[in-house]
Amino acid sequence: MRVFQSPHELKKELRGLHVSIGFVPTMGALHNGHISLIKKAKEENEIVVVSIFVNPTQFLKGEDLDKYPRKEQADKRICELAGVDYLFYPNAEDIYEKDEVKLCAPDVRGYILEGETRPGHFSGVLTVVMKLLNIVNPTNAYFGKKDAQQLMLISLMVKQMFMDVNIVPVETMRDNLGLALSSRNEYLNAEEKVEALKIPSALKKATSLVVSGVYETKTIIDEMKMILEPLDVSYIAIVSREFIPIATIQTGNSMILVEAVVGNTRLLDNIWL
Ligand code: PAF
């Protein structure tokens, strides 16, 4: 595995290869969820590039930028073992200048749900993903379905900016109790981990309601609220794949999304129906 810090050097190297490139952008603290993205990228491309960059512009003031887990050595080892060909490991100064061109998240879908609780977050995500895609110029780029709104907005950006990359959604990985894997799970203490399981339980209940023929989204949300008690729930939303709120489940075009704060940790999860 070769490690690059300089965007220009990596870009030059990759441009000379003329092979299909699978790209997995990450913020590090790699877990099995990331490994499943890397595995899929390896299956579908000749080479795999992973980036590790804790992107400052997607953190709001007062959020966890400083305490976000950084595990350089362990992450490098994981990438090596997973068969990554190129690791991009830039510093903030390699990616950002002082006076910057920025991308803005769309006015509506960038400012609902997670965009409402974290206004401006998605503008930072889109800006860095645009930069990373321009550096790597991948054939396919892999994103987890757990961050469904991020995935939808990146897909919109790629379509609306007429970019050439194919965005590949990858299933959410869960621990053996059902909690969706996230680097931020590290913040949870033992008691909070148990509390956090209410989130997958509520989604499981929603699935079983739909399977038993309950399609009215209000009924499903009310049932989920009871299971999530007493968590600090930021939202439970049932939307189409385009993120338009829906009154009844449309199988094959629905998503149920939950954001809840457990202790001080914001957790996201969802199911696609
Ligand atoms: O999902 C993440 O880890 C980040 O938001 C991403 C896509 C790497 C951009 O910083």
PDB file of C-alpha atoms and ligand atoms in Angstrom:
ATOM      1  CA  MET A   1       0.000   0.000   0.000  1.00  0.00           C
ATOM      2  CA  ARG A   2       1.292   3.437  -0.901  1.00  0.00           C
ATOM      3  CA  VAL A   3       0.472   6.424   1.289  1.00  0.00           C
ATOM      4  CA  PHE A   4       0.156   9.933  -0.179  1.00  0.00           C
ATOM      5  CA  GLN A   5      -0.261  13.204   1.650  1.00  0.00           C
ATOM      6  CA  SER A   6      -0.104  15.545  -1.324  1.00  0.00           C
ATOM      7  CA  PRO A   7      -3.293  15.847  -3.440  1.00  0.00           C
ATOM      8  CA  HIS A   8      -1.219  16.811  -6.487  1.00  0.00           C
ATOM      9  CA  GLU A   9       1.128  13.831  -6.222  1.00  0.00           C
ATOM     10  CA  LEU A  10      -1.725  11.381  -5.715  1.00  0.00           C
ATOM     11  CA  LYS A  11      -3.641  12.864  -8.625  1.00  0.00           C
ATOM     12  CA  LYS A  12      -0.594  12.594 -10.895  1.00  0.00           C
ATOM     13  CA  GLU A  13       0.058   8.992  -9.835  1.00  0.00           C
ATOM     14  CA  LEU A  14      -3.549   7.860 -10.349  1.00  0.00           C
ATOM     15  CA  ARG A  15      -3.934   9.613 -13.708  1.00  0.00           C
ATOM     16  CA  GLY A  16      -1.053   7.524 -15.075  1.00  0.00           C
ATOM     17  CA  LEU A  17      -2.611   4.160 -14.183  1.00  0.00           C
ATOM     18  CA  HIS A  18      -5.507   3.824 -16.669  1.00  0.00           C
ATOM     19  CA  VAL A  19      -7.402   1.311 -14.504  1.00  0.00           C
ATOM     20  CA  SER A  20     -10.817   1.301 -12.812  1.00  0.00           C
ATOM     21  CA  ILE A  21     -10.570   2.993  -9.418  1.00  0.00           C
ATOM     22  CA  GLY A  22     -12.819   2.277  -6.433  1.00  0.00           C
ATOM     23  CA  PHE A  23     -12.731   5.078  -3.873  1.00  0.00           C
ATOM     24  CA  VAL A  24     -13.747   4.943  -0.202  1.00  0.00           C
ATOM     25  CA  PRO A  25     -13.658   8.368   1.489  1.00  0.00           C
ATOM     26  CA  THR A  26     -13.540   8.177   5.304  1.00  0.00           C
ATOM     27  CA  MET A  27     -12.748  10.233   8.374  1.00  0.00           C
ATOM     28  CA  GLY A  28     -10.751   7.356   9.889  1.00  0.00           C
ATOM     29  CA  ALA A  29     -11.337   5.428  13.139  1.00  0.00           C
ATOM     30  CA  LEU A  30     -12.063   2.589  10.742  1.00  0.00           C
ATOM     31  CA  HIS A  31     -14.480  -0.170  11.724  1.00  0.00           C
ATOM     32  CA  ASN A  32     -16.176  -3.119  10.018  1.00  0.00           C
ATOM     33  CA  GLY A  33     -18.542  -0.755   8.213  1.00  0.00           C
ATOM     34  CA  HIS A  34     -15.580   0.848   6.440  1.00  0.00           C
ATOM     35  CA  ILE A  35     -14.068  -2.572   5.772  1.00  0.00           C
ATOM     36  CA  SER A  36     -17.270  -3.657   4.026  1.00  0.00           C
ATOM     37  CA  LEU A  37     -17.017  -0.561   1.768  1.00  0.00           C
ATOM     38  CA  ILE A  38     -13.399  -1.431   0.974  1.00  0.00           C
ATOM     39  CA  LYS A  39     -14.327  -5.074   0.240  1.00  0.00           C
ATOM     40  CA  LYS A  40     -17.044  -4.022  -2.194  1.00  0.00           C
ATOM     41  CA  ALA A  41     -14.677  -1.553  -3.845  1.00  0.00           C
ATOM     42  CA  LYS A  42     -12.097  -4.329  -4.242  1.00  0.00           C
ATOM     43  CA  GLU A  43     -14.637  -6.659  -5.850  1.00  0.00           C
ATOM     44  CA  GLU A  44     -15.728  -4.072  -8.395  1.00  0.00           C
ATOM     45  CA  ASN A  45     -12.512  -2.226  -9.359  1.00  0.00           C
ATOM     46  CA  GLU A  46      -8.917  -2.908 -10.364  1.00  0.00           C
ATOM     47  CA  ILE A  47      -7.500  -0.731  -7.588  1.00  0.00           C
ATOM     48  CA  VAL A  48      -8.854   0.762  -4.356  1.00  0.00           C
ATOM     49  CA  VAL A  49      -8.077   4.179  -2.903  1.00  0.00           C
ATOM     50  CA  VAL A  50      -9.091   5.102   0.659  1.00  0.00           C
ATOM     51  CA  SER A  51      -8.896   8.618   2.050  1.00  0.00           C
ATOM     52  CA  ILE A  52      -8.678   9.443   5.741  1.00  0.00           C
ATOM     53  CA  PHE A  53      -9.386  13.071   6.480  1.00  0.00           C
ATOM     54  CA  VAL A  54     -11.273  14.536   9.439  1.00  0.00           C
ATOM     55  CA  ASN A  55     -12.884  17.321   7.471  1.00  0.00           C
ATOM     56  CA  PRO A  56     -13.120  20.484   9.609  1.00  0.00           C
ATOM     57  CA  THR A  57     -15.726  22.207   7.421  1.00  0.00           C
ATOM     58  CA  GLN A  58     -18.429  19.637   8.176  1.00  0.00           C
ATOM     59  CA  PHE A  59     -18.239  20.187  11.943  1.00  0.00           C
ATOM     60  CA  LEU A  60     -20.265  23.020  13.409  1.00  0.00           C
ATOM     61  CA  LYS A  61     -18.826  25.277  16.121  1.00  0.00           C
ATOM     62  CA  GLY A  62     -18.940  23.409  19.445  1.00  0.00           C
ATOM     63  CA  GLU A  63     -19.146  19.966  17.813  1.00  0.00           C
ATOM     64  CA  ASP A  64     -16.645  17.144  18.300  1.00  0.00           C
ATOM     65  CA  LEU A  65     -13.935  18.092  15.735  1.00  0.00           C
ATOM     66  CA  ASP A  66     -11.187  18.098  18.382  1.00  0.00           C
ATOM     67  CA  LYS A  67     -12.221  14.917  20.097  1.00  0.00           C
ATOM     68  CA  TYR A  68     -13.151  12.982  16.922  1.00  0.00           C
ATOM     69  CA  PRO A  69     -11.195   9.687  17.204  1.00  0.00           C
ATOM     70  CA  ARG A  70      -7.883   9.739  15.328  1.00  0.00           C
ATOM     71  CA  LYS A  71      -6.105   6.392  14.982  1.00  0.00           C
ATOM     72  CA  GLU A  72      -3.468   6.814  12.330  1.00  0.00           C
ATOM     73  CA  GLN A  73      -1.416   3.677  12.980  1.00  0.00           C
ATOM     74  CA  ALA A  74      -4.364   1.321  13.505  1.00  0.00           C
ATOM     75  CA  ASP A  75      -6.153   2.733  10.449  1.00  0.00           C
ATOM     76  CA  LYS A  76      -3.093   2.280   8.241  1.00  0.00           C
ATOM     77  CA  ARG A  77      -2.778  -1.322   9.400  1.00  0.00           C
ATOM     78  CA  ILE A  78      -6.487  -1.980   8.714  1.00  0.00           C
ATOM     79  CA  CYS A  79      -6.161  -0.539   5.209  1.00  0.00           C
ATOM     80  CA  GLU A  80      -3.090  -2.658   4.525  1.00  0.00           C
ATOM     81  CA  LEU A  81      -4.793  -5.832   5.738  1.00  0.00           C
ATOM     82  CA  ALA A  82      -7.914  -5.026   3.720  1.00  0.00           C
ATOM     83  CA  GLY A  83      -5.812  -4.814   0.547  1.00  0.00           C
ATOM     84  CA  VAL A  84      -6.064  -1.072  -0.092  1.00  0.00           C
ATOM     85  CA  ASP A  85      -3.684   0.016  -2.881  1.00  0.00           C
ATOM     86  CA  TYR A  86      -3.460   3.750  -2.132  1.00  0.00           C
ATOM     87  CA  LEU A  87      -4.147   5.597   1.118  1.00  0.00           C
ATOM     88  CA  PHE A  88      -4.639   9.349   0.901  1.00  0.00           C
ATOM     89  CA  TYR A  89      -3.837  10.959   4.270  1.00  0.00           C
ATOM     90  CA  PRO A  90      -3.771  14.752   3.847  1.00  0.00           C
ATOM     91  CA  ASN A  91      -3.655  17.525   6.437  1.00  0.00           C
ATOM     92  CA  ALA A  92      -6.216  20.343   6.477  1.00  0.00           C
ATOM     93  CA  GLU A  93      -3.657  22.661   4.782  1.00  0.00           C
ATOM     94  CA  ASP A  94      -3.293  20.200   1.915  1.00  0.00           C
ATOM     95  CA  ILE A  95      -7.032  20.378   1.228  1.00  0.00           C
ATOM     96  CA  TYR A  96      -8.061  23.940   2.147  1.00  0.00           C
ATOM     97  CA  GLU A  97      -6.671  27.383   1.421  1.00  0.00           C
ATOM     98  CA  LYS A  98      -7.507  30.555   3.361  1.00  0.00           C
ATOM     99  CA  ASP A  99      -9.975  32.130   0.946  1.00  0.00           C
ATOM    100  CA  GLU A 100     -12.024  29.240  -0.350  1.00  0.00           C
ATOM    101  CA  VAL A 101     -14.558  28.491  -3.051  1.00  0.00           C
ATOM    102  CA  LYS A 102     -17.306  26.532  -1.256  1.00  0.00           C
ATOM    103  CA  LEU A 103     -20.198  24.375  -2.316  1.00  0.00           C
ATOM    104  CA  CYS A 104     -23.606  24.999  -0.753  1.00  0.00           C
ATOM    105  CA  ALA A 105     -25.959  22.175   0.120  1.00  0.00           C
ATOM    106  CA  PRO A 106     -29.354  22.490  -1.591  1.00  0.00           C
ATOM    107  CA  ASP A 107     -31.704  24.931   0.184  1.00  0.00           C
ATOM    108  CA  VAL A 108     -34.371  22.363   1.033  1.00  0.00           C
ATOM    109  CA  ARG A 109     -32.935  18.872   1.197  1.00  0.00           C
ATOM    110  CA  GLY A 110     -29.644  20.082   2.691  1.00  0.00           C
ATOM    111  CA  TYR A 111     -31.445  21.787   5.595  1.00  0.00           C
ATOM    112  CA  ILE A 112     -33.997  19.220   6.727  1.00  0.00           C
ATOM    113  CA  LEU A 113     -33.451  16.367   9.203  1.00  0.00           C
ATOM    114  CA  GLU A 114     -29.694  16.188   9.964  1.00  0.00           C
ATOM    115  CA  GLY A 115     -29.297  19.426   7.996  1.00  0.00           C
ATOM    116  CA  GLU A 116     -31.731  21.117  10.370  1.00  0.00           C
ATOM    117  CA  THR A 117     -30.008  19.914  13.539  1.00  0.00           C
ATOM    118  CA  ARG A 118     -26.583  20.670  11.967  1.00  0.00           C
ATOM    119  CA  PRO A 119     -27.123  23.653   9.621  1.00  0.00           C
ATOM    120  CA  GLY A 120     -24.184  23.969   7.211  1.00  0.00           C
ATOM    121  CA  HIS A 121     -22.908  20.445   7.876  1.00  0.00           C
ATOM    122  CA  PHE A 122     -23.814  19.181   4.414  1.00  0.00           C
ATOM    123  CA  SER A 123     -22.178  22.148   2.666  1.00  0.00           C
ATOM    124  CA  GLY A 124     -18.910  21.042   4.312  1.00  0.00           C
ATOM    125  CA  VAL A 125     -19.505  17.421   3.309  1.00  0.00           C
ATOM    126  CA  LEU A 126     -20.250  18.309  -0.321  1.00  0.00           C
ATOM    127  CA  THR A 127     -17.254  20.649  -0.535  1.00  0.00           C
ATOM    128  CA  VAL A 128     -14.793  18.035   0.686  1.00  0.00           C
ATOM    129  CA  VAL A 129     -16.333  15.188  -1.319  1.00  0.00           C
ATOM    130  CA  MET A 130     -16.125  17.310  -4.491  1.00  0.00           C
ATOM    131  CA  LYS A 131     -12.439  17.981  -3.745  1.00  0.00           C
ATOM    132  CA  LEU A 132     -11.706  14.313  -2.986  1.00  0.00           C
ATOM    133  CA  LEU A 133     -13.501  13.113  -6.131  1.00  0.00           C
ATOM    134  CA  ASN A 134     -11.551  15.625  -8.208  1.00  0.00           C
ATOM    135  CA  ILE A 135      -8.260  14.429  -6.732  1.00  0.00           C
ATOM    136  CA  VAL A 136      -8.925  10.685  -7.082  1.00  0.00           C
ATOM    137  CA  ASN A 137     -11.159  10.758 -10.191  1.00  0.00           C
ATOM    138  CA  PRO A 138     -12.616   7.347  -9.318  1.00  0.00           C
ATOM    139  CA  THR A 139     -14.768   5.095 -11.466  1.00  0.00           C
ATOM    140  CA  ASN A 140     -16.908   4.186  -8.434  1.00  0.00           C
ATOM    141  CA  ALA A 141     -17.163   5.849  -5.013  1.00  0.00           C
ATOM    142  CA  TYR A 142     -18.611   3.957  -2.035  1.00  0.00           C
ATOM    143  CA  PHE A 143     -20.806   5.454   0.707  1.00  0.00           C
ATOM    144  CA  GLY A 144     -22.717   3.772   3.554  1.00  0.00           C
ATOM    145  CA  LYS A 145     -26.514   3.747   3.586  1.00  0.00           C
ATOM    146  CA  LYS A 146     -26.416   4.643   7.290  1.00  0.00           C
ATOM    147  CA  ASP A 147     -25.687   8.236   6.293  1.00  0.00           C
ATOM    148  CA  ALA A 148     -28.651   8.204   3.928  1.00  0.00           C
ATOM    149  CA  GLN A 149     -29.071  11.973   3.645  1.00  0.00           C
ATOM    150  CA  GLN A 150     -25.353  12.428   2.934  1.00  0.00           C
ATOM    151  CA  LEU A 151     -25.587   9.687   0.289  1.00  0.00           C
ATOM    152  CA  MET A 152     -28.623  11.318  -1.332  1.00  0.00           C
ATOM    153  CA  LEU A 153     -26.978  14.775  -1.397  1.00  0.00           C
ATOM    154  CA  ILE A 154     -23.713  13.438  -2.844  1.00  0.00           C
ATOM    155  CA  SER A 155     -25.719  11.612  -5.536  1.00  0.00           C
ATOM    156  CA  LEU A 156     -27.573  14.872  -6.293  1.00  0.00           C
ATOM    157  CA  MET A 157     -24.296  16.790  -6.506  1.00  0.00           C
ATOM    158  CA  VAL A 158     -22.785  14.255  -8.904  1.00  0.00           C
ATOM    159  CA  LYS A 159     -25.901  14.381 -11.106  1.00  0.00           C
ATOM    160  CA  GLN A 160     -26.416  18.139 -11.007  1.00  0.00           C
ATOM    161  CA  MET A 161     -22.718  18.952 -11.555  1.00  0.00           C
ATOM    162  CA  PHE A 162     -22.537  16.432 -14.449  1.00  0.00           C
ATOM    163  CA  MET A 163     -19.720  14.511 -12.766  1.00  0.00           C
ATOM    164  CA  ASP A 164     -18.523  11.183 -14.151  1.00  0.00           C
ATOM    165  CA  VAL A 165     -18.285   9.061 -11.016  1.00  0.00           C
ATOM    166  CA  ASN A 166     -20.724   6.267 -10.145  1.00  0.00           C
ATOM    167  CA  ILE A 167     -21.950   6.526  -6.520  1.00  0.00           C
ATOM    168  CA  VAL A 168     -22.408   3.094  -4.914  1.00  0.00           C
ATOM    169  CA  PRO A 169     -24.578   2.755  -1.758  1.00  0.00           C
ATOM    170  CA  VAL A 170     -23.435   0.046   0.675  1.00  0.00           C
ATOM    171  CA  GLU A 171     -25.552  -1.699   3.342  1.00  0.00           C
ATOM    172  CA  THR A 172     -25.242  -0.587   6.962  1.00  0.00           C
ATOM    173  CA  MET A 173     -23.130  -2.887   9.136  1.00  0.00           C
ATOM    174  CA  ARG A 174     -24.338  -3.592  12.681  1.00  0.00           C
ATOM    175  CA  ASP A 175     -22.751  -5.018  15.814  1.00  0.00           C
ATOM    176  CA  ASN A 176     -24.051  -8.326  17.166  1.00  0.00           C
ATOM    177  CA  LEU A 177     -26.773  -6.525  19.145  1.00  0.00           C
ATOM    178  CA  GLY A 178     -27.992  -4.551  16.138  1.00  0.00           C
ATOM    179  CA  LEU A 179     -26.420  -1.118  16.738  1.00  0.00           C
ATOM    180  CA  ALA A 180     -25.378   0.489  13.433  1.00  0.00           C
ATOM    181  CA  LEU A 181     -21.570   0.795  13.330  1.00  0.00           C
ATOM    182  CA  SER A 182     -20.243   4.342  13.552  1.00  0.00           C
ATOM    183  CA  SER A 183     -16.918   5.834  14.615  1.00  0.00           C
ATOM    184  CA  ARG A 184     -18.888   7.914  17.133  1.00  0.00           C
ATOM    185  CA  ASN A 185     -20.093   4.747  18.954  1.00  0.00           C
ATOM    186  CA  GLU A 186     -16.725   4.968  20.737  1.00  0.00           C
ATOM    187  CA  TYR A 187     -18.092   7.895  22.737  1.00  0.00           C
ATOM    188  CA  LEU A 188     -20.813   5.700  24.313  1.00  0.00           C
ATOM    189  CA  ASN A 189     -20.314   4.211  27.776  1.00  0.00           C
ATOM    190  CA  ALA A 190     -21.736   0.759  28.615  1.00  0.00           C
ATOM    191  CA  GLU A 191     -25.061   2.147  29.840  1.00  0.00           C
ATOM    192  CA  GLU A 192     -25.450   4.414  26.806  1.00  0.00           C
ATOM    193  CA  LYS A 193     -24.713   1.476  24.474  1.00  0.00           C
ATOM    194  CA  VAL A 194     -27.708  -0.329  25.954  1.00  0.00           C
ATOM    195  CA  GLU A 195     -29.881   2.807  25.615  1.00  0.00           C
ATOM    196  CA  ALA A 196     -28.754   3.229  22.005  1.00  0.00           C
ATOM    197  CA  LEU A 197     -30.210  -0.199  21.133  1.00  0.00           C
ATOM    198  CA  LYS A 198     -33.656   1.405  21.328  1.00  0.00           C
ATOM    199  CA  ILE A 199     -32.891   2.883  17.900  1.00  0.00           C
ATOM    200  CA  PRO A 200     -32.517  -0.423  15.978  1.00  0.00           C
ATOM    201  CA  SER A 201     -35.402  -1.839  18.069  1.00  0.00           C
ATOM    202  CA  ALA A 202     -37.680   0.978  16.915  1.00  0.00           C
ATOM    203  CA  LEU A 203     -36.660   0.391  13.293  1.00  0.00           C
ATOM    204  CA  LYS A 204     -37.251  -3.355  13.686  1.00  0.00           C
ATOM    205  CA  LYS A 205     -40.716  -2.639  15.069  1.00  0.00           C
ATOM    206  CA  ALA A 206     -41.412  -0.355  12.090  1.00  0.00           C
ATOM    207  CA  THR A 207     -40.362  -3.133   9.690  1.00  0.00           C
ATOM    208  CA  SER A 208     -42.605  -5.678  11.382  1.00  0.00           C
ATOM    209  CA  LEU A 209     -45.540  -3.232  11.262  1.00  0.00           C
ATOM    210  CA  VAL A 210     -45.039  -2.774   7.520  1.00  0.00           C
ATOM    211  CA  VAL A 211     -44.690  -6.538   7.010  1.00  0.00           C
ATOM    212  CA  SER A 212     -47.998  -6.991   8.865  1.00  0.00           C
ATOM    213  CA  GLY A 213     -49.707  -4.512   6.531  1.00  0.00           C
ATOM    214  CA  VAL A 214     -49.499  -1.197   8.452  1.00  0.00           C
ATOM    215  CA  TYR A 215     -48.531   1.440   5.862  1.00  0.00           C
ATOM    216  CA  GLU A 216     -49.733   4.662   7.504  1.00  0.00           C
ATOM    217  CA  THR A 217     -46.565   6.525   8.430  1.00  0.00           C
ATOM    218  CA  LYS A 218     -48.154   8.407  11.357  1.00  0.00           C
ATOM    219  CA  THR A 219     -49.058   5.098  13.058  1.00  0.00           C
ATOM    220  CA  ILE A 220     -45.546   3.751  12.491  1.00  0.00           C
ATOM    221  CA  ILE A 221     -43.932   6.921  13.892  1.00  0.00           C
ATOM    222  CA  ASP A 222     -46.182   6.840  17.005  1.00  0.00           C
ATOM    223  CA  GLU A 223     -45.196   3.217  17.705  1.00  0.00           C
ATOM    224  CA  MET A 224     -41.521   4.033  17.205  1.00  0.00           C
ATOM    225  CA  LYS A 225     -41.731   7.014  19.592  1.00  0.00           C
ATOM    226  CA  MET A 226     -42.929   4.695  22.370  1.00  0.00           C
ATOM    227  CA  ILE A 227     -39.942   2.377  21.900  1.00  0.00           C
ATOM    228  CA  LEU A 228     -37.469   5.268  21.729  1.00  0.00           C
ATOM    229  CA  GLU A 229     -38.672   6.771  25.059  1.00  0.00           C
ATOM    230  CA  PRO A 230     -36.893   8.379  26.971  1.00  0.00           C
ATOM    231  CA  LEU A 231     -34.165   9.101  24.386  1.00  0.00           C
ATOM    232  CA  ASP A 232     -33.686  12.654  23.138  1.00  0.00           C
ATOM    233  CA  VAL A 233     -35.024  12.057  19.619  1.00  0.00           C
ATOM    234  CA  SER A 234     -34.109  14.763  17.074  1.00  0.00           C
ATOM    235  CA  TYR A 235     -36.382  13.280  14.424  1.00  0.00           C
ATOM    236  CA  ILE A 236     -38.159  10.213  13.144  1.00  0.00           C
ATOM    237  CA  ALA A 237     -38.931  10.736   9.482  1.00  0.00           C
ATOM    238  CA  ILE A 238     -40.519   8.582   6.822  1.00  0.00           C
ATOM    239  CA  VAL A 239     -39.611   9.819   3.371  1.00  0.00           C
ATOM    240  CA  SER A 240     -39.291   8.663  -0.213  1.00  0.00           C
ATOM    241  CA  ARG A 241     -35.845   7.913  -1.645  1.00  0.00           C
ATOM    242  CA  GLU A 242     -35.922  11.543  -2.864  1.00  0.00           C
ATOM    243  CA  PHE A 243     -36.410  12.638   0.759  1.00  0.00           C
ATOM    244  CA  ILE A 244     -39.986  13.833   0.253  1.00  0.00           C
ATOM    245  CA  PRO A 245     -42.177  13.114   3.337  1.00  0.00           C
ATOM    246  CA  ILE A 246     -44.817  10.457   2.613  1.00  0.00           C
ATOM    247  CA  ALA A 247     -48.119   9.622   4.363  1.00  0.00           C
ATOM    248  CA  THR A 248     -48.093   5.921   3.455  1.00  0.00           C
ATOM    249  CA  ILE A 249     -45.215   3.515   2.907  1.00  0.00           C
ATOM    250  CA  GLN A 250     -44.458   2.871  -0.762  1.00  0.00           C
ATOM    251  CA  THR A 251     -42.555  -0.406  -0.825  1.00  0.00           C
ATOM    252  CA  GLY A 252     -39.308  -0.011  -2.782  1.00  0.00           C
ATOM    253  CA  ASN A 253     -39.344   3.774  -2.385  1.00  0.00           C
ATOM    254  CA  SER A 254     -39.431   4.487   1.359  1.00  0.00           C
ATOM    255  CA  MET A 255     -36.957   5.144   4.112  1.00  0.00           C
ATOM    256  CA  ILE A 256     -37.428   5.487   7.842  1.00  0.00           C
ATOM    257  CA  LEU A 257     -34.764   7.683   9.425  1.00  0.00           C
ATOM    258  CA  VAL A 258     -34.002   8.289  13.076  1.00  0.00           C
ATOM    259  CA  GLU A 259     -31.603  10.651  14.777  1.00  0.00           C
ATOM    260  CA  ALA A 260     -31.310  10.534  18.557  1.00  0.00           C
ATOM    261  CA  VAL A 261     -28.845  11.883  21.075  1.00  0.00           C
ATOM    262  CA  VAL A 262     -27.629   9.300  23.595  1.00  0.00           C
ATOM    263  CA  GLY A 263     -25.581  10.882  26.378  1.00  0.00           C
ATOM    264  CA  ASN A 264     -23.820  13.540  24.320  1.00  0.00           C
ATOM    265  CA  THR A 265     -23.589  11.442  21.182  1.00  0.00           C
ATOM    266  CA  ARG A 266     -25.728  11.989  18.112  1.00  0.00           C
ATOM    267  CA  LEU A 267     -26.627   8.657  16.497  1.00  0.00           C
ATOM    268  CA  LEU A 268     -28.204   8.064  13.090  1.00  0.00           C
ATOM    269  CA  ASP A 269     -29.878   4.976  11.758  1.00  0.00           C
ATOM    270  CA  ASN A 270     -32.398   4.082   9.082  1.00  0.00           C
ATOM    271  CA  ILE A 271     -34.045   1.322   7.119  1.00  0.00           C
ATOM    272  CA  TRP A 272     -34.866   1.286   3.432  1.00  0.00           C
ATOM    273  CA  LEU A 273     -38.212  -0.301   2.641  1.00  0.00           C
TER     274      LEU A 273
HETATM  275  O1  PAF B   1     -19.121   9.882   5.971  1.00  0.00           O
HETATM  276  C1  PAF B   1     -17.989  10.370   6.217  1.00  0.00           C
HETATM  277  O2  PAF B   1     -17.113   9.724   6.816  1.00  0.00           O
HETATM  278  C2  PAF B   1     -17.691  11.795   5.789  1.00  0.00           C
HETATM  279  O3  PAF B   1     -18.821  12.596   5.871  1.00  0.00           O
HETATM  280  C3  PAF B   1     -17.050  11.878   4.395  1.00  0.00           C
HETATM  281  C4  PAF B   1     -17.985  11.366   3.307  1.00  0.00           C
HETATM  282  C5  PAF B   1     -15.764  11.069   4.367  1.00  0.00           C
HETATM  283  C6  PAF B   1     -16.715  13.330   4.069  1.00  0.00           C
HETATM  284  O4  PAF B   1     -15.850  13.893   5.000  1.00  0.00           O
END
